[in-house]
C-alpha positions as CSV (number, residue, x, y, z in Angstrom):
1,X,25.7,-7.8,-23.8
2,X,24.9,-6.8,-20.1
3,X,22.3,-8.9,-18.7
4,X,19.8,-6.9,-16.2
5,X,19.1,-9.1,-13.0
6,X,15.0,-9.4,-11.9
7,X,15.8,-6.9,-9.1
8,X,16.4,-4.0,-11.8
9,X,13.5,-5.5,-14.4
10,X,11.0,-5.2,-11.4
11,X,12.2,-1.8,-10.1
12,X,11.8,-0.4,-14.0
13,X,8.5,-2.3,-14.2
14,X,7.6,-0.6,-11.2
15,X,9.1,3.1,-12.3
16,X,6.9,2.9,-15.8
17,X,3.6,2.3,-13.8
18,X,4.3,5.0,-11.5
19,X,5.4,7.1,-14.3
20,X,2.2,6.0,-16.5
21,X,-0.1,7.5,-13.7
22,X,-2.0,3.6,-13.1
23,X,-5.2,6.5,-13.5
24,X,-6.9,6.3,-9.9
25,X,-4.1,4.6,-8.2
26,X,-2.2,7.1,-9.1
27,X,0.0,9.5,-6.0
28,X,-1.3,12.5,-5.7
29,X,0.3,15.5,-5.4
30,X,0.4,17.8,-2.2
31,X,1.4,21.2,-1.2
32,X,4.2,19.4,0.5
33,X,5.5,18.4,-3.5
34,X,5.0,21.6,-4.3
35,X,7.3,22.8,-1.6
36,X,9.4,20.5,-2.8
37,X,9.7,21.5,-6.3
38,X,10.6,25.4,-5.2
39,X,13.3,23.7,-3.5
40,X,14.8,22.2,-6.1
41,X,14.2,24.4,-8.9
42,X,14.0,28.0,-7.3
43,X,16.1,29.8,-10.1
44,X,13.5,28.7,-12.3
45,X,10.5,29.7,-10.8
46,X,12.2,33.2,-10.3
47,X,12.8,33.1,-14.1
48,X,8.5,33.4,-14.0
49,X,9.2,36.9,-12.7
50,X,12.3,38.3,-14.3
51,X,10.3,37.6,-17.6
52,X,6.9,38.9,-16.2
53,X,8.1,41.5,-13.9
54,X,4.8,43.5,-13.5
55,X,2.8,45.3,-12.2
56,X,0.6,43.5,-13.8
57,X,-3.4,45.9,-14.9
58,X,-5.8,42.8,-15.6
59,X,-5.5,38.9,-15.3
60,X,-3.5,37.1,-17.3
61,X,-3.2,33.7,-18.1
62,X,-0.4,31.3,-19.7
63,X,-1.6,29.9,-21.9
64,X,-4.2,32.3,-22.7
65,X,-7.9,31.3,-22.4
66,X,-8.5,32.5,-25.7
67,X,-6.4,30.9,-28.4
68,X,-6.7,34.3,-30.1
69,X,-3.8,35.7,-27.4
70,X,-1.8,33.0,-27.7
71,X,1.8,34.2,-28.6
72,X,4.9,32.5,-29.5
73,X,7.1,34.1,-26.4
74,X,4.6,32.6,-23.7
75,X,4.1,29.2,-25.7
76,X,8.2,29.1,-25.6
77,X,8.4,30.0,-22.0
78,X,5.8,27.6,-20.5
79,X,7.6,24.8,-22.8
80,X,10.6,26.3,-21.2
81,X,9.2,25.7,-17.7
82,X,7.3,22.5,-19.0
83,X,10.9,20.9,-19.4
84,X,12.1,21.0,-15.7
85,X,8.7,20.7,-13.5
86,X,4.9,20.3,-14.2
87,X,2.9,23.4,-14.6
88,X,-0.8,23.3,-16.2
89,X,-1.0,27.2,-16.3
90,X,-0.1,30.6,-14.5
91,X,-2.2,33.4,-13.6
92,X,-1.2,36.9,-13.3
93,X,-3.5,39.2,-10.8
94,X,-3.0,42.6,-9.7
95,X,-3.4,43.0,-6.0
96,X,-6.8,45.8,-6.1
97,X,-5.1,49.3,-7.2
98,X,-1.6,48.9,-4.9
99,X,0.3,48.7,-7.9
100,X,1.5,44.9,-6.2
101,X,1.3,41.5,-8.0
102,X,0.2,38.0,-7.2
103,X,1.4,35.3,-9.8
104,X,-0.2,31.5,-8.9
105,X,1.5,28.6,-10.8
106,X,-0.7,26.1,-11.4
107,X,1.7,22.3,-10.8
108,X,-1.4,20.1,-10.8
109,X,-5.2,19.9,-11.0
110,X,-6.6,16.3,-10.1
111,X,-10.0,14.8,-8.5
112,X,-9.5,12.3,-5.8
113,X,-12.5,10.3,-5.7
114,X,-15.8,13.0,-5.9
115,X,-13.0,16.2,-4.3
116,X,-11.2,18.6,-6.7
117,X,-7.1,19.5,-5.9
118,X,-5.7,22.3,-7.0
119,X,-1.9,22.2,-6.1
120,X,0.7,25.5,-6.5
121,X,3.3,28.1,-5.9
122,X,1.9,31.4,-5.2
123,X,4.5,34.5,-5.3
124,X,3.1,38.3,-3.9
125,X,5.0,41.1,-4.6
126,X,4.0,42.3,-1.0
127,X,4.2,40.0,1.9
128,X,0.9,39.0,2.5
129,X,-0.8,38.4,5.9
130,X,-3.7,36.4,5.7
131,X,-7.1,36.9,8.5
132,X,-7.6,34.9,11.2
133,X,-10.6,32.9,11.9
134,X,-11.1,32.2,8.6
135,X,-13.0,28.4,9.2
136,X,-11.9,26.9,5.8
137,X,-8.7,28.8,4.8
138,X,-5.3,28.7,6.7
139,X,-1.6,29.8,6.3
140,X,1.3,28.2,8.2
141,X,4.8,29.2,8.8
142,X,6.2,26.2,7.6
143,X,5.3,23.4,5.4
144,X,5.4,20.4,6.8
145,X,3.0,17.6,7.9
146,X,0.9,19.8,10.1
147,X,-0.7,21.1,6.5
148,X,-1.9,18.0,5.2
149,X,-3.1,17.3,8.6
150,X,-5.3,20.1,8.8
151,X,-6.2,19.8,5.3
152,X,-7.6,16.6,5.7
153,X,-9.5,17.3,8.8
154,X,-10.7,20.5,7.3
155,X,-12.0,19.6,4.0
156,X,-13.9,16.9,5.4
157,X,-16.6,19.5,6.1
158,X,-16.4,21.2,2.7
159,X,-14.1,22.9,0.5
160,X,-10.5,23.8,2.8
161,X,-7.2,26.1,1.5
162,X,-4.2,26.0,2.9
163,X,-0.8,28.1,2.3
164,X,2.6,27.3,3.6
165,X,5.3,30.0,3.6
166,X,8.7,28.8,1.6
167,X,10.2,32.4,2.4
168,X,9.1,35.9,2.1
169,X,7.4,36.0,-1.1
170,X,6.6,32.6,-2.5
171,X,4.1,30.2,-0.6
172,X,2.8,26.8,-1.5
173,X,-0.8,26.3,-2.0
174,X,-3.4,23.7,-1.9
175,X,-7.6,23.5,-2.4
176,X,-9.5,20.6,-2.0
177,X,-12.8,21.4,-2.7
């Protein structure tokens, strides 16, 4: 029998409540994480477009609001997804009448005290440039520290978006609102 020393015991006490959520205590996800998880699985999150290439004519969602359009092939492909990283939903949009797409995959949803996150990975079709001036809503090059900075400072005085370029294509996303 292999005896586990108190070093291990407390490390896998400590991995279980982190894993179990400890409700308010809880880490909350950023657009950082988000980032992250493109990084690390960015074969899969392409797999979202090779089996939903597009264009897309009205909004979509998996799964559907209506458990009348549920089908089998999206419930097997978000279980799919579900597997390797945490997705609540995606939405499919059609960018106006340019025949370009906008998928948004939904990682987490969460309230931190009395604010509402949304945190995801937002692909366009068309690169996308994005207005200036725009009090609560900013994209940056990269994603990095800078984000949640501005974030923070920005939603303070209401609700505050923020996108952060991965490459051409795919962004991270995050709304506190």
């Amino acid at each position: 029998m292999v005896r586990l020393g108190p070093v291990f015991s407390a490390a896998a006490i400590s991995l279980g409540l982190f894993a179990a959520g400890c409700g308010e205590n809880a880490p909350k996800r950023t657009i950082l994480d988000a980032a992250a998880i493109y990084a690390e699985h960015e074969g899969l999150l392409q797999s979202i477009r090779a089996a939903y290439p597009g264009p897309y004519e009205d909004f979509t969602r998996i799964p559907a609001r209506d458990p009348a359009d549920h089908n089998r092939m999206d419930a097997d492909f978000l279980k799919f997804l579900r597997d390797e990283i945490p997705v609540e939903f995606i939405d499919f949009f059609p960018i106006g009448d340019s025949g370009k797409d906008e998928l948004d995959v939904v990682l987490w949803r969460y309230q931190a005290g009395h604010r509402w996150n949304t945190v995801s990975l937002v692909y366009f079709s068309m690169a996308m440039t994005f207005a200036e001036g725009e009090e609560n809503m900013r994209a940056f090059d990269r994603c990095d520290g800078n984000v949640l900075e501005w974030l923070q400072r920005q939603s303070r005085n209401g609700s505050a978006s923020a996108f952060c370029h991965i490459n051409d294509h795919w962004l991270a996303y995050q709304k506190v609102e």
